[in-house]
N, CA, C and O atoms as a DFTB+ gen file, in Angstrom:
416 C
 N C O
     1  1      84.839      47.498      52.110
     2  2      85.597      47.581      50.874
     3  2      86.727      48.588      51.069
     4  3      86.529      49.651      51.658
     5  1      87.916      48.243      50.567
     6  2      89.029      49.188      50.514
     7  2      89.548      49.225      49.085
     8  3      89.340      48.295      48.306
     9  1      90.225      50.316      48.758
    10  2      90.778      50.499      47.419
    11  2      92.266      50.773      47.522
    12  3      92.704      51.597      48.324
    13  1      93.035      50.077      46.706
    14  2      94.482      50.271      46.632
    15  2      94.748      51.133      45.402
    16  3      94.633      50.666      44.269
    17  1      95.104      52.388      45.635
    18  2      95.339      53.380      44.574
    19  2      96.849      53.488      44.368
    20  3      97.585      53.833      45.292
    21  1      97.296      53.196      43.167
    22  2      98.729      53.198      42.859
    23  2      99.021      54.125      41.688
    24  3      98.352      54.082      40.656
    25  1     100.027      54.957      41.873
    26  2     100.491      55.844      40.803
    27  2     101.951      55.502      40.512
    28  3     102.782      55.460      41.419
    29  1     102.246      55.261      39.254
    30  2     103.601      54.947      38.820
    31  2     104.064      56.019      37.851
    32  3     103.289      56.483      37.014
    33  1     105.318      56.412      37.960
    34  2     105.916      57.369      37.017
    35  2     107.015      56.661      36.232
    36  3     107.830      55.926      36.791
    37  1     107.015      56.899      34.934
    38  2     108.014      56.316      34.049
    39  2     109.021      57.377      33.612
    40  3     108.743      58.575      33.644
    41  1     110.189      56.907      33.205
    42  2     111.154      57.827      32.604
    43  2     110.510      58.427      31.355
    44  3     109.802      57.724      30.634
    45  1     110.744      59.714      31.088
    46  2     110.160      60.331      29.894
    47  2     110.461      59.498      28.639
    48  3     111.578      59.026      28.429
    49  1     109.437      59.343      27.834
    50  2     109.575      58.613      26.579
    51  2     109.460      57.105      26.685
    52  3     109.619      56.406      25.685
    53  1     109.182      56.577      27.894
    54  2     109.138      55.113      28.043
    55  2     107.786      54.561      28.467
    56  3     107.637      53.345      28.584
    57  1     106.790      55.424      28.702
    58  2     105.526      54.920      29.237
    59  2     104.842      53.934      28.293
    60  3     104.294      52.932      28.753
    61  1     104.860      54.190      27.002
    62  2     104.233      53.262      26.056
    63  2     104.944      51.907      26.073
    64  3     104.301      50.860      25.998
    65  1     106.268      51.935      26.171
    66  2     107.031      50.684      26.240
    67  2     106.691      49.929      27.522
    68  3     106.507      48.712      27.504
    69  1     106.609      50.661      28.635
    70  2     106.294      49.992      29.899
    71  2     104.898      49.379      29.852
    72  3     104.718      48.226      30.242
    73  1     103.911      50.137      29.380
    74  2     102.542      49.628      29.335
    75  2     102.429      48.419      28.400
    76  3     101.645      47.510      28.673
    77  1     103.185      48.391      27.321
    78  2     103.183      47.233      26.423
    79  2     103.785      46.009      27.126
    80  3     103.265      44.899      27.010
    81  1     104.876      46.225      27.849
    82  2     105.506      45.142      28.609
    83  2     104.531      44.589      29.650
    84  3     104.387      43.375      29.795
    85  1     103.872      45.485      30.365
    86  2     102.906      45.085      31.387
    87  2     101.719      44.345      30.755
    88  3     101.286      43.316      31.275
    89  1     101.200      44.857      29.649
    90  2     100.051      44.222      28.995
    91  2     100.373      42.786      28.584
    92  3      99.522      41.903      28.689
    93  1     101.580      42.557      28.125
    94  2     101.955      41.224      27.658
    95  2     102.320      40.278      28.800
    96  3     101.920      39.114      28.790
    97  1     103.074      40.766      29.782
    98  2     103.633      39.867      30.787
    99  2     103.082      40.048      32.208
   100  3     103.117      39.104      32.997
   101  1     102.580      41.226      32.544
   102  2     102.144      41.471      33.918
   103  2     100.657      41.365      34.136
   104  3     100.205      40.722      35.084
   105  1      99.884      41.999      33.253
   106  2      98.442      42.073      33.465
   107  2      97.767      40.708      33.535
   108  3      96.904      40.520      34.393
   109  1      98.110      39.746      32.683
   110  2      97.435      38.445      32.776
   111  2      97.578      37.802      34.170
   112  3      96.608      37.271      34.710
   113  1      98.761      37.851      34.733
   114  2      98.980      37.262      36.062
   115  2      98.265      38.068      37.132
   116  3      97.621      37.503      38.016
   117  1      98.377      39.377      37.055
   118  2      97.760      40.230      38.061
   119  2      96.237      40.095      38.023
   120  3      95.595      40.002      39.068
   121  1      95.680      40.084      36.858
   122  2      94.227      39.971      36.706
   123  2      93.718      38.620      37.180
   124  3      92.636      38.531      37.759
   125  1      94.492      37.565      36.937
   126  2      94.114      36.218      37.379
   127  2      93.996      36.172      38.903
   128  3      93.134      35.471      39.434
   129  1      94.843      36.902      39.603
   130  2      94.868      36.860      41.063
   131  2      94.021      37.965      41.691
   132  3      93.291      37.714      42.649
   133  1      94.111      39.178      41.162
   134  2      93.419      40.314      41.769
   135  2      92.044      40.585      41.179
   136  3      91.251      41.311      41.779
   137  1      91.748      40.022      40.025
   138  2      90.493      40.326      39.348
   139  2      90.671      41.564      38.479
   140  3      91.794      41.990      38.210
   141  1      89.567      42.129      38.050
   142  2      89.614      43.321      37.197
   143  2      89.918      44.560      38.040
   144  3      89.388      44.697      39.143
   145  1      90.754      45.453      37.542
   146  2      90.975      46.700      38.276
   147  2      89.732      47.589      38.202
   148  3      88.951      47.510      37.254
   149  1      89.566      48.433      39.215
   150  2      88.495      49.426      39.183
   151  2      88.777      50.393      38.043
   152  3      87.878      50.780      37.296
   153  1      90.040      50.773      37.925
   154  2      90.487      51.633      36.822
   155  2      91.969      51.382      36.575
   156  3      92.735      51.105      37.498
   157  1      92.345      51.485      35.326
   158  2      93.746      51.435      34.918
   159  2      93.863      52.515      33.851
   160  3      93.356      52.343      32.742
   161  1      94.523      53.620      34.167
   162  2      94.478      54.778      33.272
   163  2      95.827      55.473      33.178
   164  3      96.606      55.499      34.130
   165  1      96.077      56.030      32.013
   166  2      97.260      56.858      31.786
   167  2      96.881      58.308      32.045
   168  3      95.784      58.739      31.688
   169  1      97.774      59.055      32.659
   170  2      97.522      60.456      32.965
   171  2      97.583      61.271      31.675
   172  3      98.539      61.155      30.907
   173  1      96.571      62.087      31.440
   174  2      96.466      62.877      30.210
   175  2      97.030      64.284      30.376
   176  3      97.593      64.837      29.431
   177  1      96.887      64.869      31.560
   178  2      97.425      66.199      31.827
   179  2      98.252      66.144      33.107
   180  3      98.120      65.206      33.893
   181  1      99.089      67.127      33.316
   182  2      99.973      67.091      34.485
   183  2     101.179      66.228      34.156
   184  3     101.826      66.431      33.129
   185  1     101.485      65.269      35.016
   186  2     102.629      64.385      34.784
   187  2     102.236      63.301      33.787
   188  3     101.762      62.234      34.174
   189  1     102.434      63.579      32.515
   190  2     102.005      62.663      31.453
   191  2     102.875      61.408      31.352
   192  3     102.628      60.541      30.514
   193  1     103.875      61.319      32.195
   194  2     104.695      60.111      32.252
   195  2     104.193      59.155      33.333
   196  3     104.913      58.252      33.758
   197  1     102.949      59.364      33.773
   198  2     102.383      58.577      34.873
   199  2     101.165      57.778      34.426
   200  3     100.501      58.101      33.441
   201  1     100.902      56.727      35.189
   202  2      99.660      55.981      35.041
   203  2      99.185      55.571      36.429
   204  3      99.967      55.481      37.376
   205  1      97.885      55.326      36.522
   206  2      97.239      55.049      37.800
   207  2      96.421      53.778      37.667
   208  3      95.788      53.536      36.639
   209  1      96.441      52.974      38.711
   210  2      95.474      51.881      38.761
   211  2      94.943      51.732      40.173
   212  3      95.635      52.003      41.155
   213  1      93.690      51.292      40.249
   214  2      93.002      51.116      41.523
   215  2      92.404      49.711      41.541
   216  3      91.730      49.288      40.601
   217  1      92.669      49.005      42.632
   218  2      92.153      47.648      42.826
   219  2      91.263      47.643      44.052
   220  3      91.572      48.312      45.038
   221  1      90.167      46.904      44.014
   222  2      89.233      46.814      45.133
   223  2      89.453      45.502      45.887
   224  3      89.702      44.454      45.293
   225  1      89.355      45.595      47.207
   226  2      89.477      44.433      48.092
   227  2      88.357      44.476      49.121
   228  3      87.847      45.548      49.447
   229  1      87.979      43.318      49.629
   230  2      86.946      43.260      50.662
   231  2      87.398      44.001      51.917
   232  3      86.629      44.745      52.525
   233  1      88.662      43.783      52.294
   234  2      89.219      44.403      53.492
   235  2      90.735      44.220      53.454
   236  3      91.276      43.703      52.476
   237  1      91.418      44.641      54.512
   238  2      92.879      44.555      54.547
   239  2      93.374      43.109      54.489
   240  3      94.411      42.831      53.889
   241  1      92.637      42.196      55.110
   242  2      93.036      40.789      55.092
   243  2      92.942      40.211      53.679
   244  3      93.819      39.456      53.258
   245  1      91.891      40.560      52.952
   246  2      91.739      40.113      51.566
   247  2      92.888      40.651      50.717
   248  3      93.471      39.924      49.912
   249  1      93.206      41.923      50.904
   250  2      94.309      42.526      50.156
   251  2      95.618      41.812      50.464
   252  3      96.365      41.468      49.547
   253  1      95.902      41.587      51.732
   254  2      97.149      40.927      52.136
   255  2      97.237      39.520      51.545
   256  3      98.298      39.119      51.066
   257  1      96.147      38.775      51.573
   258  2      96.156      37.410      51.036
   259  2      96.389      37.396      49.535
   260  3      97.190      36.605      49.037
   261  1      95.699      38.263      48.815
   262  2      95.853      38.278      47.348
   263  2      97.213      38.821      46.935
   264  3      97.800      38.341      45.965
   265  1      97.727      39.822      47.659
   266  2      99.063      40.350      47.351
   267  2     100.135      39.287      47.634
   268  3     101.112      39.183      46.893
   269  1      99.955      38.497      48.706
   270  2     100.907      37.421      49.006
   271  2     100.859      36.341      47.925
   272  3     101.894      35.808      47.524
   273  1      99.656      36.025      47.462
   274  2      99.511      35.046      46.381
   275  2     100.203      35.544      45.121
   276  3     100.868      34.775      44.427
   277  1     100.047      36.817      44.830
   278  2     100.680      37.378      43.639
   279  2     102.208      37.371      43.789
   280  3     102.924      37.043      42.843
   281  1     102.695      37.731      44.965
   282  2     104.142      37.758      45.190
   283  2     104.770      36.377      45.019
   284  3     105.942      36.267      44.659
   285  1     104.000      35.332      45.273
   286  2     104.508      33.965      45.143
   287  2     104.299      33.380      43.743
   288  3     104.762      32.275      43.461
   289  1     103.620      34.095      42.886
   290  2     103.272      33.577      41.560
   291  2     104.461      33.669      40.598
   292  3     104.995      34.760      40.402
   293  1     104.888      32.555      39.994
   294  2     106.038      32.575      39.085
   295  2     105.861      33.494      37.871
   296  3     106.810      34.146      37.436
   297  1     104.651      33.538      37.334
   298  2     104.397      34.403      36.170
   299  2     104.575      35.882      36.556
   300  3     105.152      36.661      35.797
   301  1     104.077      36.255      37.737
   302  2     104.220      37.635      38.209
   303  2     105.684      37.942      38.499
   304  3     106.159      39.036      38.194
   305  1     106.393      36.999      39.079
   306  2     107.816      37.204      39.366
   307  2     108.617      37.382      38.070
   308  3     109.546      38.187      38.020
   309  1     108.260      36.641      37.038
   310  2     108.936      36.792      35.738
   311  2     108.687      38.184      35.169
   312  3     109.591      38.806      34.611
   313  1     107.448      38.671      35.314
   314  2     107.154      40.033      34.848
   315  2     107.975      41.063      35.626
   316  3     108.563      41.961      35.025
   317  1     108.023      40.944      36.945
   318  2     108.793      41.906      37.756
   319  2     110.252      41.950      37.329
   320  3     110.866      43.017      37.304
   321  1     110.805      40.792      36.993
   322  2     112.202      40.734      36.525
   323  2     112.349      41.480      35.199
   324  3     113.279      42.268      35.030
   325  1     111.442      41.235      34.267
   326  2     111.484      41.924      32.976
   327  2     111.329      43.440      33.163
   328  3     112.019      44.225      32.513
   329  1     110.430      43.834      34.043
   330  2     110.199      45.250      34.297
   331  2     111.448      45.910      34.890
   332  3     111.834      47.004      34.479
   333  1     112.069      45.241      35.850
   334  2     113.282      45.787      36.466
   335  2     114.412      45.905      35.442
   336  3     115.142      46.896      35.427
   337  1     114.549      44.901      34.595
   338  2     115.589      44.929      33.562
   339  2     115.348      46.057      32.563
   340  3     116.300      46.680      32.091
   341  1     114.092      46.323      32.238
   342  2     113.768      47.392      31.289
   343  2     114.080      48.759      31.887
   344  3     114.527      49.656      31.173
   345  1     113.854      48.927      33.170
   346  2     114.193      50.175      33.846
   347  2     113.320      51.368      33.494
   348  3     113.771      52.510      33.590
   349  1     112.090      51.129      33.091
   350  2     111.215      52.233      32.693
   351  2     110.631      52.991      33.889
   352  3     110.381      54.193      33.799
   353  1     110.415      52.297      35.002
   354  2     109.765      52.930      36.150
   355  2     110.736      53.756      36.984
   356  3     111.871      53.347      37.230
   357  1     110.272      54.921      37.412
   358  2     111.074      55.825      38.227
   359  2     110.577      55.838      39.670
   360  3     111.376      55.831      40.606
   361  1     109.246      55.859      39.848
   362  2     108.700      55.929      41.200
   363  2     107.316      55.301      41.263
   364  3     106.657      55.069      40.250
   365  1     106.905      55.036      42.504
   366  2     105.604      54.436      42.773
   367  2     105.073      55.041      44.065
   368  3     105.812      55.204      45.036
   369  1     103.774      55.377      44.067
   370  2     103.108      55.868      45.267
   371  2     101.843      55.052      45.469
   372  3     101.024      54.932      44.558
   373  1     101.680      54.492      46.657
   374  2     100.494      53.695      46.982
   375  2      99.694      54.401      48.057
   376  3     100.250      55.011      48.971
   377  1      98.370      54.309      47.934
   378  2      97.453      54.840      48.940
   379  2      96.331      53.831      49.125
   380  3      95.806      53.290      48.152
   381  1      95.966      53.579      50.374
   382  2      94.798      52.757      50.652
   383  2      93.643      53.722      50.914
   384  3      93.718      54.573      51.800
   385  1      92.587      53.575      50.137
   386  2      91.426      54.456      50.246
   387  2      90.273      53.712      50.906
   388  3      90.019      52.540      50.625
   389  1      89.586      54.421      51.786
   390  2      88.407      53.883      52.462
   391  2      87.200      54.698      52.034
   392  3      87.256      55.927      52.079
   393  1      86.111      54.062      51.620
   394  2      84.912      54.816      51.246
   395  2      84.389      55.645      52.428
   396  3      84.469      55.226      53.583
   397  1      83.862      56.804      52.115
   398  2      83.264      57.671      53.128
   399  2      81.751      57.459      53.080
   400  3      81.136      57.652      52.031
   401  1      81.151      57.070      54.191
   402  2      79.702      56.834      54.197
   403  2      78.932      58.156      54.298
   404  3      78.632      58.636      55.391
   405  1      78.627      58.716      53.159
   406  2      77.877      59.977      53.130
   407  2      76.384      59.684      53.059
   408  3      75.954      58.758      52.372
   409  1      75.614      60.468      53.764
   410  2      74.173      60.307      53.720
   411  2      73.571      61.534      53.055
   412  3      74.041      62.653      53.262
   413  1      72.547      61.326      52.267
   414  2      71.889      62.433      51.554
   415  2      70.977      63.204      52.478
   416  3      70.340      64.168      52.054
C-alpha cells in the first residue's frame, strides 16, 4: 500500500469558494476513479488557507493507472478548467508515503 499525500494552498479568502467548486465539479469524478480518500481535511491551525487529502493505492502501478484514467476523464478535465479559471489555488505539494512496518 502507498499513500498519495497532497497539500494545496489557496489565496487568502478563497478556500471556501475553492472547496465548493471542487465539491460540485471535481469530487464526483475523482471519487468515481480513485475511490474514497483516506482523509480530506481543511487545516485548522498554521496555514489556514490550506487543505490536505490522502489517497490510498495498492502500489505505484495502481496509482499510475488510476491517475492516467483520471487525466483522460472529460468530467475531471472540465473541473480542472473551472479551477484554473477561478484561480483560487496558489501551490500544491505532493508526497508519496510508504507504511513503516513496526513490530511491537
